[in-house]
Amino acid sequence: MTSSARTFWRVGPALAALGHRAIAVDLRGHGRTGGGADGHGFAFVDAAREAAAVGRAAFPGRPDGALSVIGHSWGAIVAAHLPMAGLRPGRIVLLDPPVMDRAILEWMINDPSSRPDTSLDSALATIRRANPTWPEGEQIVKAEALTEVVPGAAIAVLLGNGDWDAGLVALGDPAAAGIPTWIVRGEDAGGSLTPAAWLPRFAERIGADRILTVADGPHSPQRTHLEATLVALLRALEVG
C-alpha cells in the first residue's frame, strides 16, 4: 500500500529476458503517478478500471485475452477485480493477496515501516531497521516509494475497502468465470498475508493445483526469495 511499480524492479527484467513484455504500473497515489490527495478513486474496482486502461494503452490492438496480469498485495486484489472492471486477461496471477480485517488495516496506518516520509534518508533508515535481511536494492526501492506515496491515498486504500478478502469475492463474480487464475504466496510463518486457513476456499474457486507456496516466503517474496518466486510466477504464466 506504500510501495510502487519498482516492487518489480528485478521481476520485470527477468520476465522480459525470457520473452515476456513486462509493464509495471504505479497505481493512483503511488510512485510517479501521484494524485489522489482527495481520497477518491481507491475502491478496488475503480483502481482496476484505471489499471485496465493502462494495460490497453500499453498493448494497443492486442485483445484482452492476450494479456497476463500479475498483482502483488493491494495490486493483487485490484487484479482480481479486473474482470468486474471490464477486462478479461488471459490469466491472472495474485502474488500474496492479503486477508485483513479492519483492526489490522488500522494498525498498518501507524506502522512506521509503511508510513510516508518526505526524507529519503529517514525512510531508508526506517526500512533498514524494519527489514534488515532485505537486499540493499530492495530497501532503497521501498524507501523511495515512501517518499512518493500520497498519504491520503494510502489511508483511502486501507480504510475505504472494508475487510480485505484477498480478492475471493471478486473472483467469484460471473465476469471472472473461465479465466485461469493462480495464487503465489509466502508462508504464514514467514509473514504471508494469504493465510493457509483460506487456501481451501481458493482451491474451491480456482483449483488447488493453481496455488503455489514459496517456502519460508514473506508477504513480498520477490524481495527476499527472488529465484523461488520467479519459478512460481513462470509456472503460473506458462502452464494452462
mmCIF file of C-alpha atoms in Angstrom:
data_model
loop_
_atom_site.group_PDB
_atom_site.id
_atom_site.type_symbol
_atom_site.label_atom_id
_atom_site.label_comp_id
_atom_site.label_asym_id
_atom_site.label_seq_id
_atom_site.Cartn_x
_atom_site.Cartn_y
_atom_site.Cartn_z
ATOM 1 C CA MET A 1 0.000 0.000 0.000
ATOM 2 C CA THR A 2 3.028 2.310 0.218
ATOM 3 C CA SER A 3 5.178 0.683 -2.439
ATOM 4 C CA SER A 4 5.481 1.441 -6.141
ATOM 5 C CA ALA A 5 5.900 -0.231 -9.506
ATOM 6 C CA ARG A 6 9.558 -0.681 -8.613
ATOM 7 C CA THR A 7 8.493 -3.546 -6.359
ATOM 8 C CA PHE A 8 9.029 -5.480 -9.599
ATOM 9 C CA TRP A 9 12.406 -3.942 -10.442
ATOM 10 C CA ARG A 10 14.014 -7.402 -10.591
ATOM 11 C CA VAL A 11 10.976 -9.470 -11.588
ATOM 12 C CA GLY A 12 10.131 -7.397 -14.665
ATOM 13 C CA PRO A 13 13.561 -7.586 -16.335
ATOM 14 C CA ALA A 14 13.777 -11.310 -15.543
ATOM 15 C CA LEU A 15 10.441 -11.937 -17.271
ATOM 16 C CA ALA A 16 11.487 -9.736 -20.192
ATOM 17 C CA ALA A 17 14.705 -11.727 -20.591
ATOM 18 C CA LEU A 18 12.540 -14.818 -21.039
ATOM 19 C CA GLY A 19 10.495 -13.269 -23.829
ATOM 20 C CA HIS A 20 7.657 -11.549 -21.979
ATOM 21 C CA ARG A 21 6.932 -7.843 -22.454
ATOM 22 C CA ALA A 22 6.635 -6.585 -18.889
ATOM 23 C CA ILE A 23 4.910 -3.328 -17.914
ATOM 24 C CA ALA A 24 4.844 -2.293 -14.232
ATOM 25 C CA VAL A 25 2.160 0.178 -13.167
ATOM 26 C CA ASP A 26 2.160 2.815 -10.435
ATOM 27 C CA LEU A 27 -1.424 2.855 -9.202
ATOM 28 C CA ARG A 28 -3.158 6.117 -8.273
ATOM 29 C CA GLY A 29 -1.475 7.991 -5.437
ATOM 30 C CA HIS A 30 1.679 5.896 -5.589
ATOM 31 C CA GLY A 31 5.102 6.096 -7.196
ATOM 32 C CA ARG A 32 5.292 8.527 -10.102
ATOM 33 C CA THR A 33 1.562 8.517 -10.794
ATOM 34 C CA GLY A 34 0.791 10.704 -7.802
ATOM 35 C CA GLY A 35 -2.632 12.285 -7.473
ATOM 36 C CA GLY A 36 -5.377 11.023 -5.256
ATOM 37 C CA ALA A 37 -4.938 13.566 -2.480
ATOM 38 C CA ASP A 38 -8.731 13.844 -2.202
ATOM 39 C CA GLY A 39 -9.018 10.185 -1.212
ATOM 40 C CA HIS A 40 -11.357 9.287 -4.069
ATOM 41 C CA GLY A 41 -10.961 6.519 -6.641
ATOM 42 C CA PHE A 42 -9.399 3.889 -4.391
ATOM 43 C CA ALA A 43 -12.160 1.306 -4.366
ATOM 44 C CA PHE A 44 -10.704 -1.929 -5.724
ATOM 45 C CA VAL A 45 -12.915 -1.906 -8.811
ATOM 46 C CA ASP A 46 -12.115 1.766 -9.538
ATOM 47 C CA ALA A 47 -8.385 1.062 -9.353
ATOM 48 C CA ALA A 48 -8.995 -1.932 -11.617
ATOM 49 C CA ARG A 49 -10.676 0.285 -14.224
ATOM 50 C CA GLU A 50 -7.634 2.540 -14.295
ATOM 51 C CA ALA A 51 -5.251 -0.430 -14.492
ATOM 52 C CA ALA A 52 -7.307 -1.861 -17.355
ATOM 53 C CA ALA A 53 -6.999 1.424 -19.249
ATOM 54 C CA VAL A 54 -3.225 1.399 -18.765
ATOM 55 C CA GLY A 55 -2.994 -2.203 -19.944
ATOM 56 C CA ARG A 56 -4.911 -1.497 -23.119
ATOM 57 C CA ALA A 57 -2.851 1.621 -23.808
ATOM 58 C CA ALA A 58 0.413 -0.263 -23.283
ATOM 59 C CA PHE A 59 -0.605 -3.033 -25.694
ATOM 60 C CA PRO A 60 -2.647 -1.279 -28.425
ATOM 61 C CA GLY A 61 -4.507 -3.586 -30.715
ATOM 62 C CA ARG A 62 -3.880 -6.638 -28.582
ATOM 63 C CA PRO A 63 -7.021 -8.439 -27.368
ATOM 64 C CA ASP A 64 -7.582 -8.543 -23.620
ATOM 65 C CA GLY A 65 -7.217 -12.302 -23.630
ATOM 66 C CA ALA A 66 -3.611 -11.983 -24.825
ATOM 67 C CA LEU A 67 -2.638 -10.147 -21.632
ATOM 68 C CA SER A 68 -1.418 -11.746 -18.429
ATOM 69 C CA VAL A 69 -1.654 -9.754 -15.203
ATOM 70 C CA ILE A 70 0.411 -10.142 -12.036
ATOM 71 C CA GLY A 71 -0.648 -8.148 -8.996
ATOM 72 C CA HIS A 72 1.013 -8.012 -5.585
ATOM 73 C CA SER A 73 -0.685 -7.172 -2.266
ATOM 74 C CA TRP A 74 -3.216 -4.354 -2.868
ATOM 75 C CA GLY A 75 -2.380 -4.759 -6.553
ATOM 76 C CA ALA A 76 -3.338 -8.431 -6.350
ATOM 77 C CA ILE A 77 -6.845 -7.578 -5.172
ATOM 78 C CA VAL A 78 -7.042 -4.909 -7.873
ATOM 79 C CA ALA A 79 -6.062 -7.585 -10.421
ATOM 80 C CA ALA A 80 -8.806 -9.865 -9.103
ATOM 81 C CA HIS A 81 -11.312 -7.073 -9.842
ATOM 82 C CA LEU A 82 -10.213 -6.574 -13.456
ATOM 83 C CA PRO A 83 -12.987 -8.781 -14.908
ATOM 84 C CA MET A 84 -15.590 -6.767 -12.964
ATOM 85 C CA ALA A 85 -13.965 -3.638 -14.422
ATOM 86 C CA GLY A 86 -14.441 -4.937 -17.960
ATOM 87 C CA LEU A 87 -11.036 -6.507 -18.701
ATOM 88 C CA ARG A 88 -10.727 -10.281 -19.095
ATOM 89 C CA PRO A 89 -6.995 -11.096 -19.189
ATOM 90 C CA GLY A 90 -5.731 -14.401 -20.487
ATOM 91 C CA ARG A 91 -4.705 -15.177 -16.937
ATOM 92 C CA ILE A 92 -4.435 -13.516 -13.549
ATOM 93 C CA VAL A 93 -1.659 -14.160 -11.030
ATOM 94 C CA LEU A 94 -2.173 -12.958 -7.468
ATOM 95 C CA LEU A 95 1.067 -12.544 -5.528
ATOM 96 C CA ASP A 96 0.287 -12.870 -1.809
ATOM 97 C CA PRO A 97 -3.177 -11.264 -1.913
ATOM 98 C CA PRO A 98 -3.966 -10.052 1.621
ATOM 99 C CA VAL A 99 -6.671 -11.154 4.009
ATOM 100 C CA MET A 100 -7.007 -8.376 6.606
ATOM 101 C CA ASP A 101 -9.790 -7.099 8.834
ATOM 102 C CA ARG A 102 -10.415 -3.531 9.972
ATOM 103 C CA ALA A 103 -8.244 -3.848 13.089
ATOM 104 C CA ILE A 104 -5.190 -4.908 11.074
ATOM 105 C CA LEU A 105 -5.812 -2.238 8.445
ATOM 106 C CA GLU A 106 -5.980 0.472 11.111
ATOM 107 C CA TRP A 107 -2.793 -0.849 12.722
ATOM 108 C CA MET A 108 -0.985 -0.630 9.392
ATOM 109 C CA ILE A 109 -1.688 3.109 9.197
ATOM 110 C CA ASN A 110 0.583 3.570 12.213
ATOM 111 C CA ASP A 111 3.232 1.034 11.189
ATOM 112 C CA PRO A 112 6.471 3.087 10.926
ATOM 113 C CA SER A 113 7.784 0.923 8.091
ATOM 114 C CA SER A 114 4.758 1.824 5.944
ATOM 115 C CA ARG A 115 4.375 5.478 6.885
ATOM 116 C CA PRO A 116 5.036 8.037 4.128
ATOM 117 C CA ASP A 117 8.149 10.156 4.629
ATOM 118 C CA THR A 118 9.487 13.311 2.991
ATOM 119 C CA SER A 119 13.144 12.363 3.524
ATOM 120 C CA LEU A 120 14.777 9.514 1.639
ATOM 121 C CA ASP A 121 17.487 9.161 4.297
ATOM 122 C CA SER A 122 14.903 8.932 7.053
ATOM 123 C CA ALA A 123 12.750 6.468 5.107
ATOM 124 C CA LEU A 124 15.777 4.324 4.314
ATOM 125 C CA ALA A 125 16.812 4.213 7.984
ATOM 126 C CA THR A 126 13.283 3.107 8.913
ATOM 127 C CA ILE A 127 13.199 0.368 6.283
ATOM 128 C CA ARG A 128 16.640 -0.909 7.241
ATOM 129 C CA ARG A 129 15.577 -1.212 10.869
ATOM 130 C CA ALA A 130 12.337 -2.971 9.983
ATOM 131 C CA ASN A 131 13.756 -5.247 7.253
ATOM 132 C CA PRO A 132 17.465 -5.817 7.940
ATOM 133 C CA THR A 133 17.582 -9.007 5.847
ATOM 134 C CA TRP A 134 16.310 -7.378 2.652
ATOM 135 C CA PRO A 135 18.895 -6.829 -0.093
ATOM 136 C CA GLU A 136 20.060 -3.211 -0.158
ATOM 137 C CA GLY A 137 18.380 -2.569 -3.501
ATOM 138 C CA GLU A 138 15.036 -3.655 -2.080
ATOM 139 C CA GLN A 139 15.484 -1.376 0.923
ATOM 140 C CA ILE A 140 16.199 1.575 -1.366
ATOM 141 C CA VAL A 141 13.229 0.859 -3.629
ATOM 142 C CA LYS A 142 10.839 0.690 -0.676
ATOM 143 C CA ALA A 143 12.288 3.847 0.898
ATOM 144 C CA GLU A 144 11.897 5.739 -2.369
ATOM 145 C CA ALA A 145 8.268 4.642 -2.545
ATOM 146 C CA LEU A 146 7.640 6.016 0.943
ATOM 147 C CA THR A 147 8.760 9.441 -0.262
ATOM 148 C CA GLU A 148 6.478 9.290 -3.320
ATOM 149 C CA VAL A 149 3.186 7.982 -1.941
ATOM 150 C CA VAL A 150 0.389 10.447 -1.200
ATOM 151 C CA PRO A 151 -0.538 9.894 2.480
ATOM 152 C CA GLY A 152 -4.247 10.328 1.831
ATOM 153 C CA ALA A 153 -4.028 7.706 -0.884
ATOM 154 C CA ALA A 154 -2.565 5.090 1.452
ATOM 155 C CA ILE A 155 -5.242 5.789 4.063
ATOM 156 C CA ALA A 156 -8.002 5.628 1.454
ATOM 157 C CA VAL A 157 -6.744 2.276 0.190
ATOM 158 C CA LEU A 158 -6.571 0.829 3.687
ATOM 159 C CA LEU A 159 -9.824 2.149 5.099
ATOM 160 C CA GLY A 160 -12.010 2.570 2.023
ATOM 161 C CA ASN A 161 -12.444 -1.064 1.012
ATOM 162 C CA GLY A 162 -13.830 -2.782 4.098
ATOM 163 C CA ASP A 163 -12.255 -6.044 5.211
ATOM 164 C CA TRP A 164 -9.853 -7.432 2.620
ATOM 165 C CA ASP A 165 -10.671 -10.934 1.367
ATOM 166 C CA ALA A 166 -7.675 -11.475 -0.965
ATOM 167 C CA GLY A 167 -9.984 -10.976 -3.952
ATOM 168 C CA LEU A 168 -12.041 -14.091 -3.269
ATOM 169 C CA VAL A 169 -15.445 -12.497 -3.843
ATOM 170 C CA ALA A 170 -14.293 -10.704 -6.996
ATOM 171 C CA LEU A 171 -13.047 -13.978 -8.451
ATOM 172 C CA GLY A 172 -16.494 -15.452 -7.851
ATOM 173 C CA ASP A 173 -18.158 -12.796 -9.981
ATOM 174 C CA PRO A 174 -19.583 -14.179 -13.258
ATOM 175 C CA ALA A 175 -17.301 -11.803 -15.177
ATOM 176 C CA ALA A 176 -14.273 -13.769 -13.900
ATOM 177 C CA ALA A 177 -15.598 -17.183 -14.917
ATOM 178 C CA GLY A 178 -13.196 -19.207 -17.033
ATOM 179 C CA ILE A 179 -10.107 -17.012 -16.532
ATOM 180 C CA PRO A 180 -7.156 -19.129 -15.361
ATOM 181 C CA THR A 181 -6.169 -17.656 -12.010
ATOM 182 C CA TRP A 182 -3.170 -18.511 -9.858
ATOM 183 C CA ILE A 183 -2.010 -17.601 -6.378
ATOM 184 C CA VAL A 184 1.675 -17.359 -5.494
ATOM 185 C CA ARG A 185 2.112 -16.803 -1.758
ATOM 186 C CA GLY A 186 4.603 -16.946 1.070
ATOM 187 C CA GLU A 187 4.066 -18.935 4.234
ATOM 188 C CA ASP A 188 2.242 -17.862 7.378
ATOM 189 C CA ALA A 189 5.381 -18.210 9.492
ATOM 190 C CA GLY A 190 7.312 -16.020 7.056
ATOM 191 C CA GLY A 191 4.768 -13.209 7.111
ATOM 192 C CA SER A 192 2.429 -14.098 4.251
ATOM 193 C CA LEU A 193 -0.880 -12.233 4.321
ATOM 194 C CA THR A 194 -2.618 -15.033 2.382
ATOM 195 C CA PRO A 195 -3.346 -17.356 5.321
ATOM 196 C CA ALA A 196 -3.168 -21.111 4.898
ATOM 197 C CA ALA A 197 -6.605 -21.311 6.515
ATOM 198 C CA TRP A 198 -8.067 -19.560 3.463
ATOM 199 C CA LEU A 199 -6.479 -21.836 0.878
ATOM 200 C CA PRO A 200 -9.367 -24.365 0.781
ATOM 201 C CA ARG A 201 -11.689 -21.533 -0.249
ATOM 202 C CA PHE A 202 -9.363 -20.550 -3.056
ATOM 203 C CA ALA A 203 -8.840 -24.167 -4.058
ATOM 204 C CA GLU A 204 -12.588 -24.500 -4.496
ATOM 205 C CA ARG A 205 -12.687 -21.397 -6.660
ATOM 206 C CA ILE A 206 -9.523 -21.649 -8.804
ATOM 207 C CA GLY A 207 -8.225 -25.209 -8.246
ATOM 208 C CA ALA A 208 -5.738 -26.478 -5.679
ATOM 209 C CA ASP A 209 -3.085 -27.006 -8.357
ATOM 210 C CA ARG A 210 -3.070 -23.259 -9.036
ATOM 211 C CA ILE A 211 -1.966 -22.319 -5.532
ATOM 212 C CA LEU A 212 1.822 -22.149 -5.230
ATOM 213 C CA THR A 213 3.658 -21.513 -1.960
ATOM 214 C CA VAL A 214 7.172 -20.086 -1.756
ATOM 215 C CA ALA A 215 8.835 -21.942 1.121
ATOM 216 C CA ASP A 216 9.584 -19.590 4.050
ATOM 217 C CA GLY A 217 8.411 -16.694 1.893
ATOM 218 C CA PRO A 218 7.120 -13.434 3.406
ATOM 219 C CA HIS A 219 4.366 -11.150 2.130
ATOM 220 C CA SER A 220 6.708 -9.833 -0.570
ATOM 221 C CA PRO A 221 8.607 -12.997 -1.552
ATOM 222 C CA GLN A 222 10.033 -11.305 -4.636
ATOM 223 C CA ARG A 223 12.172 -9.170 -2.323
ATOM 224 C CA THR A 224 13.853 -11.976 -0.371
ATOM 225 C CA HIS A 225 13.168 -15.192 -2.311
ATOM 226 C CA LEU A 226 13.554 -13.933 -5.861
ATOM 227 C CA GLU A 227 14.514 -17.182 -7.591
ATOM 228 C CA ALA A 228 11.763 -19.257 -5.997
ATOM 229 C CA THR A 229 9.226 -16.518 -6.676
ATOM 230 C CA LEU A 230 10.242 -16.312 -10.339
ATOM 231 C CA VAL A 231 9.937 -20.068 -10.713
ATOM 232 C CA ALA A 232 6.417 -19.925 -9.300
ATOM 233 C CA LEU A 233 5.429 -16.929 -11.436
ATOM 234 C CA LEU A 234 6.729 -18.578 -14.584
ATOM 235 C CA ARG A 235 4.770 -21.708 -13.809
ATOM 236 C CA ALA A 236 1.653 -19.609 -13.362
ATOM 237 C CA LEU A 237 2.261 -17.711 -16.597
ATOM 238 C CA GLU A 238 3.157 -20.669 -18.760
ATOM 239 C CA VAL A 239 1.030 -23.580 -17.535
ATOM 240 C CA GLY A 240 -2.544 -23.727 -18.787
#
